[in-house]
Amino acid sequence: MMDALNLISRTQGYYVRAIDNGPIEEWPEFFTDDAFYKVTTADNYNRGLPAGIIWANNKAMLKDRVSALKEANIYEPHAYRHMLGQPAILEEDGAGATSETSFVVLRVTGNGPTEVFASGRYLDEYIFTDGKALLKVRTVVCDSSRTDTLLVLPL
Amino acid sequence: MSEGSGPATAMVDRTWPQSLTEVPYWVFQDEEVYKAEQENIFHGPFWSYLCLEAELAEPGDFCATFIGGQPVLVTRDHDGEIYAFENRCAHRGALIAMEHYGHAKDFTCVYHAWTYNLQGDLTGVAFEEGINGKGGMGKDFCKAAHSPRRLRLANVHGLIFGSLNNDVPPIEEYLGQEILERIERVLGGRKPVVLGRFTQTLPNNWKLYMENVKDSYHASILHLFFTTFGLNKLNQKGGIIVSENGGHHVSWSAINREAEAASHYKDQKIRSDSEYQLEDPSLVDSFSEVGDDITLQILSVYPGFVLQQIQNSIAVRQVLPTGVDTTNLNWTYLGFEDDSEEQQLIRMKQSNLVGPAGYVSMEDGAIGGFVQRGIAGASNEFATVQMGGDQAISSESRVTEASIRGFWKVYREAMGFSIEEEA
Ligand code: FES
Ligand SMILES: [Fe+2]
């Protein structure tokens, strides 16, 4: 059995790969069925405000995000590049761990330049199952209160 | 500033078409227009949304916001009243407060420590008497004469509006009965609770966003979420209300109970013949927001305010220009104090419909940019706003651009453009 740092690093590596390179359909598979996922800002987080830019309390809602962005929503093609810091393991036991990981996401829209789209941290709760770390809770806390233009792909 | 009526910086050298169906593209591009708007619109005789009364619950609570580009500070003092004044130090102009929402006993400017009470009165000047009889302010310096300018304020069912202009009409007159009633419908007698605040930066002129808000024509065309997943309710009825002067609007739709009862769709609220389905359709499980059948009500107040009910997603939006082609869109998501736990959960789920990543709103964050880019090089050309005729009046059909024409009707007058002679 790998240690928590290894398990989490592996999951996070594949997680960002699914978003940045695709296929995006793999993204929900890093979560448990009853997972909670929210994208918010540091200001909202610090004030304890519950809403999110994206808010999901199960994996089905994450799959719906993916089908909406593939089939329904209209936007200019764009791509992300996630740069993650090393996860800080805050608590761990054999069954799971909580961790915090900083990120920077660069975005390229259409034939535009590479732009810094978001920076922040993942506040995570992982469950270890079948030798893999699955996200039970991921709160994406963006440092800035502003979102440029729109958020389509998840963070 | 303006004396009596008429724009402060009338742009008589610009000609605007006679018909409300033509909008010249230079109005989204021109630096001088942008500057004149600050005077004529944002410092003009109009009411701008500042914040919610609920956000200033306690004495000492404050909100640092803007009217157009003008920073303003809104406070609640110990007398329980709300005050607002320009957020600019009377000394040499630094911001008096920087935090968006905060709490303070009083305000001390960080630069040279001039102090202001919660009503915005200048109460202290550091070293006013100098040191050891040397330096200091002159004997004739009067603090009272140097307090930041106060705003006119109005409270409409918990929405705080402010104006920098003394000629602004009373808010009831400004909004008119129909708009007031529709605000009351959502907020009247209720205690809102802030669920979240998000700012979306838009790559376009602020007026392109306001056009989009007032554009009931695009909704089912640009936003395909409900259609794709077969979530359009059948037999909806609805319409748009354009206020008498044209500046404000309401677009609404409601479940048509009679038609629903008469059809076999009764137990089957939604169409299920669509190719795609939601894995978690509870996203659209809603409750009647205020006991009626209205499921959508988008309401705008000139120049830059929106109150939105999309099912049970309630939000206010503040539209703040930050440049000719940049705009801040501030979303405040609301619930209410007496929401049950189940209702809270529904609001959380439905928050996915709106905001920067909203299933039925994300497109609006980008579309203004597409227009801004599209009209580059077309300053002398015009947008065509003819859907539903050439008037700016209420209609039963939402396939109309009437409220967009209403926006321009108020705008062109406020800006003092010369109106083209009829041919
Ligand atoms: S600028 Fe505020 S005290 Fe000098
Ligand atoms: Fe829209």
Coordinates of C-alpha atoms and ligand atoms in Angstrom, one line a residue:
Chain A
M1 CA 0.0 0.0 0.0
M2 CA 1.4 3.4 -1.0
D3 CA 1.4 6.2 1.5
A4 CA -1.1 9.1 1.4
L5 CA 1.2 11.5 -0.4
N6 CA 1.8 9.0 -3.2
L7 CA -1.9 8.1 -3.5
I8 CA -3.0 11.7 -3.6
S9 CA -0.3 12.8 -5.9
R10 CA -1.2 10.0 -8.4
T11 CA -4.9 11.0 -8.3
Q12 CA -4.2 14.7 -8.7
G13 CA -1.8 14.1 -11.6
Y14 CA -4.5 12.1 -13.5
Y15 CA -7.2 14.6 -12.4
V16 CA -5.6 17.6 -14.0
R17 CA -4.7 15.5 -17.0
A18 CA -8.3 14.7 -17.6
I19 CA -9.3 18.3 -17.6
D20 CA -6.3 19.8 -19.4
N21 CA -5.8 17.1 -22.1
G22 CA -9.0 15.1 -21.8
P23 CA -11.1 13.1 -22.0
I24 CA -13.1 15.4 -19.7
E25 CA -15.5 12.5 -19.2
E26 CA -12.9 11.0 -16.9
W27 CA -13.0 13.9 -14.5
P28 CA -16.0 12.8 -12.4
E29 CA -14.4 9.4 -11.9
F30 CA -11.9 10.8 -9.4
F31 CA -14.8 11.4 -7.0
T32 CA -16.9 9.1 -4.8
D33 CA -20.6 8.7 -5.7
D34 CA -21.6 10.9 -2.7
A35 CA -18.8 13.4 -3.3
F36 CA -19.1 17.1 -2.6
Y37 CA -17.5 19.5 -5.1
K38 CA -17.6 23.3 -4.9
V39 CA -15.7 26.1 -6.6
T40 CA -15.7 29.3 -4.5
T41 CA -13.5 32.2 -3.7
A42 CA -11.3 33.0 -0.7
D43 CA -13.7 35.9 0.3
N44 CA -16.7 33.6 0.3
Y45 CA -14.8 30.8 2.0
N46 CA -13.5 33.1 4.8
R47 CA -17.0 34.6 5.4
G48 CA -18.5 31.1 5.5
L49 CA -20.9 31.8 2.6
P50 CA -22.2 28.5 1.3
A51 CA -22.8 29.0 -2.4
G52 CA -20.4 28.2 -5.1
I53 CA -19.6 29.2 -8.7
I54 CA -20.1 25.4 -9.2
W55 CA -21.9 23.4 -6.5
A56 CA -22.4 19.7 -6.5
N57 CA -23.3 17.2 -3.8
N58 CA -23.0 14.0 -5.8
K59 CA -21.1 12.6 -8.7
A60 CA -24.2 12.6 -11.0
M61 CA -24.1 16.5 -10.8
L62 CA -20.4 16.4 -11.9
K63 CA -21.3 14.2 -14.9
D64 CA -24.1 16.6 -15.7
R65 CA -21.5 19.4 -15.7
V66 CA -19.5 17.5 -18.3
S67 CA -22.5 16.7 -20.5
A68 CA -23.7 20.3 -20.3
L69 CA -20.4 21.7 -21.4
K70 CA -20.2 19.1 -24.2
E71 CA -23.8 19.2 -25.4
A72 CA -25.5 22.4 -24.3
N73 CA -23.4 25.3 -23.4
I74 CA -22.0 27.7 -26.0
Y75 CA -18.5 29.2 -25.6
E76 CA -15.3 29.9 -27.4
P77 CA -13.0 26.9 -27.5
H78 CA -10.5 27.1 -24.8
A79 CA -8.0 25.0 -22.8
Y80 CA -6.5 24.9 -19.3
R81 CA -3.1 24.0 -18.0
H82 CA -3.1 23.2 -14.3
M83 CA 0.1 23.6 -12.3
L84 CA -0.2 22.0 -8.9
G85 CA 2.0 22.4 -5.8
Q86 CA 2.9 19.4 -3.6
P87 CA -0.1 18.3 -1.5
A88 CA 0.2 19.1 2.2
I89 CA -1.2 16.1 4.0
L90 CA -3.1 17.5 7.0
E91 CA -4.5 14.3 8.4
E92 CA -4.3 10.7 7.5
D93 CA -5.2 7.2 8.5
G94 CA -5.4 3.9 6.5
A95 CA -8.8 4.8 5.2
G96 CA -8.2 8.3 3.9
A97 CA -6.6 11.7 4.3
T98 CA -7.3 15.4 4.2
S99 CA -5.0 17.5 2.2
E100 CA -4.4 20.9 0.7
T101 CA -2.8 21.6 -2.6
S102 CA -2.2 25.0 -4.3
F103 CA -2.8 25.4 -8.0
V104 CA -2.4 27.9 -10.8
V105 CA -4.5 27.5 -13.9
L106 CA -3.5 29.0 -17.2
R107 CA -6.1 29.4 -19.9
V108 CA -5.8 29.8 -23.6
T109 CA -9.0 31.0 -25.3
G110 CA -9.4 30.6 -29.1
N111 CA -6.1 31.7 -30.7
G112 CA -5.4 34.1 -27.8
P113 CA -2.3 34.1 -25.5
T114 CA -1.7 32.0 -22.4
E115 CA -3.3 33.9 -19.5
V116 CA -3.4 33.3 -15.8
F117 CA -7.0 32.3 -15.2
A118 CA -7.0 31.2 -11.6
S119 CA -4.8 30.6 -8.6
G120 CA -5.9 29.0 -5.3
R121 CA -6.0 25.9 -3.3
Y122 CA -7.8 22.6 -3.2
L123 CA -9.2 21.7 0.2
D124 CA -9.7 17.9 -0.1
E125 CA -10.9 14.9 1.7
Y126 CA -9.8 11.6 0.1
I127 CA -11.0 8.1 0.6
F128 CA -8.5 5.3 -0.1
T129 CA -10.2 2.4 -1.9
D130 CA -8.7 -0.4 -4.0
G131 CA -5.3 1.2 -3.8
K132 CA -6.6 4.5 -5.1
A133 CA -7.4 7.9 -3.6
L134 CA -10.9 9.1 -4.5
L135 CA -12.2 12.6 -3.7
K136 CA -15.0 12.7 -1.2
V137 CA -14.8 16.4 -0.8
R138 CA -13.1 19.0 -3.0
T139 CA -13.5 22.7 -2.2
V140 CA -11.7 24.8 -4.8
V141 CA -10.9 28.1 -3.2
C142 CA -9.8 30.7 -5.8
D143 CA -7.7 33.4 -4.4
S144 CA -9.3 36.2 -6.4
S145 CA -13.0 37.2 -6.1
R146 CA -13.1 37.7 -9.9
T147 CA -13.7 35.2 -12.7
D148 CA -12.7 36.4 -16.1
T149 CA -15.5 36.1 -18.7
L150 CA -16.8 32.7 -17.7
L151 CA -15.9 29.4 -16.1
V152 CA -16.7 26.4 -18.3
L153 CA -14.2 23.6 -17.6
P154 CA -13.9 22.7 -14.0
L155 CA -10.9 23.5 -11.8
Chain B
M1 CA -22.7 69.7 -11.9
S2 CA -26.0 69.8 -13.6
E3 CA -28.3 72.6 -12.9
G4 CA -32.0 71.8 -13.2
S5 CA -32.6 69.4 -16.1
G6 CA -30.4 68.4 -19.0
P7 CA -27.2 66.4 -19.1
A8 CA -24.1 67.8 -17.4
T9 CA -21.9 67.0 -20.4
A10 CA -24.4 67.0 -23.3
M11 CA -22.9 65.5 -26.4
V12 CA -24.7 67.6 -28.9
D13 CA -22.0 67.1 -31.5
R14 CA -23.0 63.4 -31.8
T15 CA -26.1 62.5 -33.8
W16 CA -28.3 59.6 -32.7
P17 CA -30.8 58.0 -35.1
Q18 CA -34.4 59.1 -34.8
S19 CA -35.7 55.6 -34.8
L20 CA -35.2 53.5 -31.6
T21 CA -34.4 50.5 -33.9
E22 CA -30.9 51.8 -34.7
V23 CA -28.0 51.8 -32.2
P24 CA -24.7 53.3 -33.4
Y25 CA -21.7 51.1 -32.6
W26 CA -19.5 54.0 -31.6
V27 CA -21.5 54.1 -28.4
F28 CA -19.7 50.9 -27.2
Q29 CA -16.2 52.1 -28.3
D30 CA -15.7 55.7 -27.6
E31 CA -13.6 57.0 -24.7
E32 CA -15.3 60.3 -24.7
V33 CA -18.7 58.7 -24.5
Y34 CA -17.5 56.7 -21.6
K35 CA -16.3 59.8 -19.8
A36 CA -19.6 61.6 -20.5
E37 CA -21.5 58.7 -19.1
Q38 CA -19.8 59.1 -15.8
E39 CA -21.2 62.6 -15.6
N40 CA -24.5 62.2 -17.3
I41 CA -25.6 58.7 -16.2
F42 CA -23.7 57.7 -13.0
H43 CA -23.5 61.2 -11.5
G44 CA -26.8 62.1 -13.2
P45 CA -30.4 62.0 -12.0
F46 CA -30.6 58.2 -11.8
W47 CA -30.7 55.7 -9.0
S48 CA -27.9 53.1 -8.8
Y49 CA -28.0 49.9 -6.7
L50 CA -25.4 49.9 -3.9
C51 CA -26.0 46.9 -1.6
L52 CA -28.6 45.1 0.4
E53 CA -29.9 46.4 3.7
A54 CA -29.3 42.9 5.0
E55 CA -25.5 43.3 4.3
L56 CA -25.5 46.2 6.8
A57 CA -27.2 44.4 9.6
E58 CA -25.3 45.9 12.6
P59 CA -24.2 49.5 13.3
G60 CA -20.7 49.9 12.0
D61 CA -21.2 47.5 9.1
F62 CA -20.1 49.1 5.8
C63 CA -19.9 48.3 2.1
A64 CA -17.4 49.9 -0.2
T65 CA -18.9 49.9 -3.7
F66 CA -19.2 52.1 -6.8
I67 CA -21.6 54.2 -8.8
G68 CA -20.1 53.8 -12.2
G69 CA -16.4 54.6 -11.6
Q70 CA -17.1 56.7 -8.5
P71 CA -16.2 54.9 -5.2
V72 CA -18.8 55.2 -2.5
L73 CA -19.1 54.0 1.1
V74 CA -22.4 52.8 2.5
T75 CA -22.6 52.4 6.3
R76 CA -25.0 51.8 9.1
D77 CA -24.6 54.1 12.0
H78 CA -25.6 53.7 15.7
D79 CA -28.9 55.5 15.1
G80 CA -29.9 52.5 12.9
E81 CA -29.9 54.6 9.7
I82 CA -28.0 53.9 6.5
Y83 CA -25.7 56.6 5.1
A84 CA -23.6 56.8 2.0
F85 CA -20.9 59.2 0.9
E86 CA -18.1 59.4 -1.6
N87 CA -15.3 57.1 -0.6
R88 CA -12.6 59.7 -1.1
C89 CA -10.6 61.4 1.6
A90 CA -11.3 65.1 1.8
H91 CA -7.6 65.7 2.3
R92 CA -5.8 64.5 -0.8
G93 CA -8.1 61.9 -2.2
A94 CA -7.1 58.5 -0.9
L95 CA -9.8 55.8 -0.5
I96 CA -11.3 56.1 3.0
A97 CA -12.1 52.4 3.2
M98 CA -10.8 49.6 1.0
E99 CA -12.5 46.4 2.2
H100 CA -15.5 45.4 0.2
Y101 CA -17.6 44.5 3.2
G102 CA -16.4 45.3 6.7
H103 CA -17.1 46.6 10.2
A104 CA -15.7 49.7 11.7
K105 CA -16.2 52.2 14.6
D106 CA -15.1 55.0 12.4
F107 CA -12.9 55.4 9.4
T108 CA -9.3 56.6 9.5
C109 CA -7.6 57.4 6.2
V110 CA -4.3 55.5 6.1
Y111 CA -2.4 58.3 4.4
H112 CA -2.4 61.1 7.0
A113 CA -5.0 59.7 9.5
W114 CA -7.9 62.1 8.9
T115 CA -10.9 60.5 10.5
Y116 CA -14.6 60.2 9.6
N117 CA -17.5 59.0 11.6
L118 CA -20.0 56.5 10.2
Q119 CA -22.1 59.2 8.7
G120 CA -19.1 60.5 6.7
D121 CA -18.5 63.6 8.7
L122 CA -14.8 64.7 8.9
T123 CA -14.2 64.5 12.7
G124 CA -10.4 64.6 13.0
V125 CA -7.4 65.9 11.3
A126 CA -4.1 64.6 12.6
F127 CA -1.8 67.3 14.0
E128 CA -4.6 69.9 13.3
E129 CA -3.0 72.2 15.9
G130 CA 0.5 71.4 14.7
I131 CA 3.2 70.4 17.2
N132 CA 4.4 72.8 19.9
G133 CA 2.5 75.6 18.3
K134 CA 4.2 75.1 15.0
G135 CA 2.7 73.8 11.8
G136 CA -0.9 72.6 11.7
M137 CA -3.9 73.8 9.8
G138 CA -4.8 77.4 9.5
K139 CA -7.3 78.9 12.0
D140 CA -10.0 79.2 9.4
F141 CA -10.0 75.6 8.5
C142 CA -13.5 74.2 9.1
K143 CA -13.8 70.4 9.2
A144 CA -17.6 70.5 8.6
A145 CA -17.0 72.2 5.2
H146 CA -14.7 69.4 4.1
S147 CA -16.8 66.3 4.7
P148 CA -17.2 63.9 1.7
R149 CA -20.3 64.5 -0.4
R150 CA -23.3 62.5 0.8
L151 CA -25.5 60.5 -1.5
R152 CA -29.3 60.5 -1.7
L153 CA -30.5 57.1 -0.6
A154 CA -33.6 55.0 -1.1
N155 CA -34.5 51.6 0.4
V156 CA -36.8 49.4 -1.8
H157 CA -37.7 46.2 0.0
G158 CA -34.2 45.9 1.3
L159 CA -32.4 47.0 -1.8
I160 CA -30.3 50.1 -1.2
F161 CA -30.1 52.6 -4.1
G162 CA -28.1 55.7 -4.1
S163 CA -27.7 58.8 -6.3
L164 CA -25.0 61.4 -6.5
N165 CA -27.5 63.9 -8.0
N166 CA -29.9 66.1 -6.2
D167 CA -32.4 66.3 -9.1
V168 CA -33.1 62.6 -9.0
P169 CA -36.9 61.9 -8.7
P170 CA -38.2 60.0 -5.6
I171 CA -37.6 56.3 -6.1
E172 CA -41.3 55.4 -6.3
E173 CA -41.7 57.8 -9.2
Y174 CA -38.5 56.7 -10.8
L175 CA -39.4 53.0 -10.8
G176 CA -43.1 53.3 -11.4
Q177 CA -45.9 51.1 -9.9
E178 CA -45.4 48.0 -12.2
I179 CA -41.7 47.7 -11.4
L180 CA -42.2 48.3 -7.7
E181 CA -44.8 45.6 -7.6
R182 CA -42.4 43.1 -9.2
I183 CA -39.6 43.9 -6.8
E184 CA -42.1 43.6 -3.9
R185 CA -43.2 40.2 -5.4
V186 CA -39.7 38.7 -4.8
L187 CA -38.5 40.7 -1.8
G188 CA -41.5 42.2 0.0
G189 CA -41.7 41.3 3.6
R190 CA -38.9 38.8 3.4
K191 CA -35.5 38.8 5.1
P192 CA -32.8 38.0 2.5
V193 CA -29.7 36.1 3.5
V194 CA -26.5 36.3 1.4
L195 CA -25.5 32.9 0.1
G196 CA -22.4 34.0 -1.9
R197 CA -20.9 36.9 -3.9
F198 CA -19.1 36.5 -7.2
T199 CA -17.6 39.0 -9.6
Q200 CA -17.5 38.2 -13.3
T201 CA -15.2 40.5 -15.3
L202 CA -16.8 41.0 -18.8
P203 CA -14.6 41.8 -21.8
N204 CA -17.1 44.4 -23.1
N205 CA -18.8 47.7 -22.6
W206 CA -21.3 47.7 -19.8
K207 CA -24.2 48.6 -22.1
L208 CA -23.8 45.4 -24.1
Y209 CA -24.4 43.5 -20.9
M210 CA -27.5 45.6 -20.1
E211 CA -28.8 45.0 -23.7
N212 CA -28.3 41.3 -23.0
V213 CA -30.2 41.4 -19.7
K214 CA -33.1 43.2 -21.5
D215 CA -33.0 40.9 -24.5
S216 CA -35.8 38.3 -23.9
Y217 CA -35.3 37.3 -27.6
H218 CA -32.0 35.4 -27.1
A219 CA -32.9 33.4 -24.0
S220 CA -34.0 30.1 -25.7
I221 CA -31.6 30.5 -28.6
L222 CA -28.2 31.2 -26.9
H223 CA -28.9 29.3 -23.7
L224 CA -29.5 25.7 -24.8
F225 CA -29.3 24.0 -21.4
F226 CA -33.0 23.6 -20.7
T227 CA -33.7 22.6 -24.3
T228 CA -30.9 20.1 -24.6
F229 CA -31.9 18.3 -21.4
G230 CA -35.7 18.6 -22.2
L231 CA -36.4 20.7 -19.2
N232 CA -38.6 23.3 -20.9
K233 CA -41.9 23.4 -19.2
L234 CA -44.8 23.2 -21.6
N235 CA -47.4 25.8 -22.2
Q236 CA -45.7 28.6 -20.3
K237 CA -47.2 32.0 -20.4
G238 CA -45.3 35.2 -19.9
G239 CA -44.5 38.6 -21.2
I240 CA -42.4 41.6 -20.8
I241 CA -43.1 44.8 -19.0
V242 CA -41.3 48.0 -20.1
S243 CA -41.6 50.9 -17.7
E244 CA -43.2 54.1 -18.9
N245 CA -40.0 55.9 -19.6
G246 CA -38.4 52.8 -21.1
G247 CA -35.5 52.5 -18.7
H248 CA -36.6 49.5 -16.6
H249 CA -38.0 46.2 -17.5
V250 CA -39.4 42.9 -16.4
S251 CA -39.3 39.7 -18.4
W252 CA -41.3 36.9 -16.9
S253 CA -42.8 33.5 -17.5
A254 CA -45.2 31.3 -15.5
I255 CA -46.5 27.8 -15.5
N256 CA -49.8 27.8 -17.3
R257 CA -51.9 25.7 -14.8
E258 CA -55.0 25.6 -17.0
A259 CA -53.2 24.3 -20.0
E260 CA -51.3 21.9 -17.9
A261 CA -54.4 20.5 -16.2
A262 CA -56.1 20.1 -19.6
S263 CA -53.2 18.0 -20.9
H264 CA -51.9 14.6 -20.1
Y265 CA -48.6 16.3 -19.2
K266 CA -50.1 16.9 -15.8
D267 CA -47.9 14.4 -13.9
Q268 CA -45.1 14.8 -16.3
K269 CA -43.9 18.3 -15.9
I270 CA -41.2 18.0 -18.5
R271 CA -40.7 16.6 -21.9
S272 CA -38.7 13.5 -22.0
D273 CA -38.1 13.0 -25.7
S274 CA -34.8 14.8 -25.7
E275 CA -31.6 13.0 -26.6
Y276 CA -29.8 14.0 -23.4
Q277 CA -31.0 13.7 -19.8
L278 CA -29.6 14.9 -16.5
E279 CA -28.2 12.2 -14.3
D280 CA -29.4 14.3 -11.4
P281 CA -32.7 15.9 -12.5
S282 CA -33.2 17.2 -8.9
L283 CA -31.4 20.3 -10.1
V284 CA -34.7 21.6 -11.4
D285 CA -37.0 20.4 -8.6
S286 CA -38.3 23.7 -7.5
F287 CA -40.8 25.1 -5.0
S288 CA -43.2 28.0 -5.7
E289 CA -40.9 30.9 -4.7
V290 CA -43.6 33.2 -3.4
G291 CA -46.8 31.1 -3.7
D292 CA -47.6 32.0 -7.4
D293 CA -46.9 30.3 -10.7
I294 CA -44.1 32.6 -11.9
T295 CA -40.9 30.6 -12.4
L296 CA -38.8 33.3 -14.1
Q297 CA -38.6 37.0 -13.5
I298 CA -35.7 39.1 -14.7
L299 CA -36.1 42.7 -13.7
S300 CA -33.7 45.5 -14.5
V301 CA -33.5 49.0 -13.1
Y302 CA -31.8 51.7 -15.2
P303 CA -28.9 52.1 -15.4
G304 CA -27.2 48.9 -14.1
F305 CA -29.2 46.8 -11.7
V306 CA -30.8 43.4 -12.1
L307 CA -33.0 41.4 -9.7
Q308 CA -33.4 37.8 -10.9
Q309 CA -35.6 34.9 -10.1
I310 CA -34.8 31.8 -12.2
Q311 CA -36.8 29.1 -10.5
N312 CA -35.5 29.3 -6.9
S313 CA -32.2 30.9 -7.8
I314 CA -32.6 34.5 -6.5
A315 CA -29.8 37.0 -7.1
V316 CA -29.1 40.6 -7.6
R317 CA -26.6 41.8 -10.1
Q318 CA -24.7 45.1 -10.1
V319 CA -23.2 46.2 -13.4
L320 CA -20.2 48.4 -13.0
P321 CA -18.3 49.8 -15.9
T322 CA -14.5 49.7 -15.4
G323 CA -13.4 50.9 -18.8
V324 CA -14.8 51.3 -22.4
D325 CA -14.5 47.6 -23.0
T326 CA -14.4 46.1 -19.4
T327 CA -17.2 45.7 -17.0
N328 CA -17.5 44.1 -13.5
L329 CA -20.7 42.1 -13.0
N330 CA -21.2 41.6 -9.3
W331 CA -23.5 38.7 -8.4
T332 CA -25.1 38.3 -4.9
Y333 CA -26.9 35.0 -4.5
L334 CA -29.8 35.2 -2.0
G335 CA -31.8 32.9 0.2
F336 CA -34.3 34.0 2.9
E337 CA -34.2 33.7 6.6
D338 CA -37.2 31.4 6.8
D339 CA -36.0 29.0 4.1
S340 CA -36.3 25.4 5.2
E341 CA -33.3 23.1 5.0
E342 CA -34.8 21.5 1.9
Q343 CA -35.3 24.9 0.3
Q344 CA -31.7 25.9 1.1
L345 CA -30.6 22.7 -0.7
I346 CA -32.7 23.5 -3.7
R347 CA -31.1 27.0 -3.8
M348 CA -27.6 25.6 -3.6
K349 CA -28.3 23.2 -6.5
Q350 CA -29.9 25.8 -8.6
S351 CA -27.0 28.2 -8.0
N352 CA -25.5 26.1 -10.8
L353 CA -27.9 27.8 -13.2
V354 CA -26.5 31.3 -12.7
G355 CA -23.2 33.2 -12.2
P356 CA -19.9 32.9 -14.0
A357 CA -20.4 29.1 -14.6
G358 CA -24.2 29.2 -14.7
Y359 CA -25.8 26.7 -17.1
V360 CA -28.2 29.4 -18.4
S361 CA -25.9 32.5 -17.8
M362 CA -22.3 31.6 -18.7
E363 CA -22.9 32.4 -22.3
D364 CA -23.9 36.0 -21.3
G365 CA -20.4 36.5 -19.9
A366 CA -18.8 35.9 -23.3
I367 CA -21.4 37.2 -25.8
G368 CA -20.7 40.9 -25.0
G369 CA -17.1 40.2 -25.9
F370 CA -18.1 38.6 -29.2
V371 CA -20.0 41.8 -30.0
Q372 CA -17.2 44.1 -28.8
R373 CA -14.8 42.2 -31.1
G374 CA -17.3 42.0 -33.9
I375 CA -17.9 45.7 -34.2
A376 CA -14.2 46.7 -34.2
G377 CA -13.9 48.8 -37.4
A378 CA -17.7 49.4 -37.6
S379 CA -18.0 52.6 -35.5
N380 CA -20.1 54.2 -38.2
E381 CA -22.5 51.3 -38.5
F382 CA -25.6 50.4 -36.6
A383 CA -27.1 47.5 -34.7
T384 CA -30.6 46.6 -35.8
V385 CA -33.1 46.4 -33.0
Q386 CA -36.4 45.8 -34.8
M387 CA -37.7 42.6 -33.2
G388 CA -41.3 43.2 -32.1
G389 CA -41.6 46.6 -33.8
D390 CA -40.0 50.0 -33.1
Q391 CA -41.7 50.9 -29.8
A392 CA -40.5 50.5 -26.3
I393 CA -43.7 49.2 -24.7
S394 CA -44.8 46.1 -22.8
S395 CA -45.9 43.0 -24.7
E396 CA -47.2 39.6 -24.2
S397 CA -44.6 38.1 -26.4
R398 CA -41.0 37.7 -25.2
V399 CA -39.8 37.6 -28.8
T400 CA -39.2 41.3 -28.8
E401 CA -36.5 43.8 -28.3
A402 CA -38.8 46.4 -26.8
S403 CA -37.0 46.8 -23.5
I404 CA -33.6 47.2 -25.3
R405 CA -35.2 50.1 -27.3
G406 CA -36.4 51.4 -24.0
F407 CA -32.9 51.4 -22.6
W408 CA -31.6 53.4 -25.5
K409 CA -34.5 55.8 -25.3
V410 CA -33.5 56.8 -21.8
Y411 CA -29.8 56.7 -22.6
R412 CA -29.8 58.9 -25.7
E413 CA -31.8 61.6 -23.8
A414 CA -29.6 61.3 -20.7
M415 CA -26.5 61.8 -22.9
G416 CA -27.8 64.8 -24.7
F417 CA -27.1 63.5 -28.2
S418 CA -28.6 65.4 -31.1
I419 CA -31.4 63.3 -32.5
E420 CA -31.4 63.0 -36.2
E421 CA -34.2 64.9 -38.0
E422 CA -36.9 62.8 -39.5
A423 CA -36.3 62.3 -43.2
Ligands
FES1 S1 -5.2 61.7 1.9 FE1 -6.5 61.1 3.6 S2 -5.5 61.9 5.2 FE2 -4.3 62.6 3.6
FE2 FE -28.8 35.4 -21.4

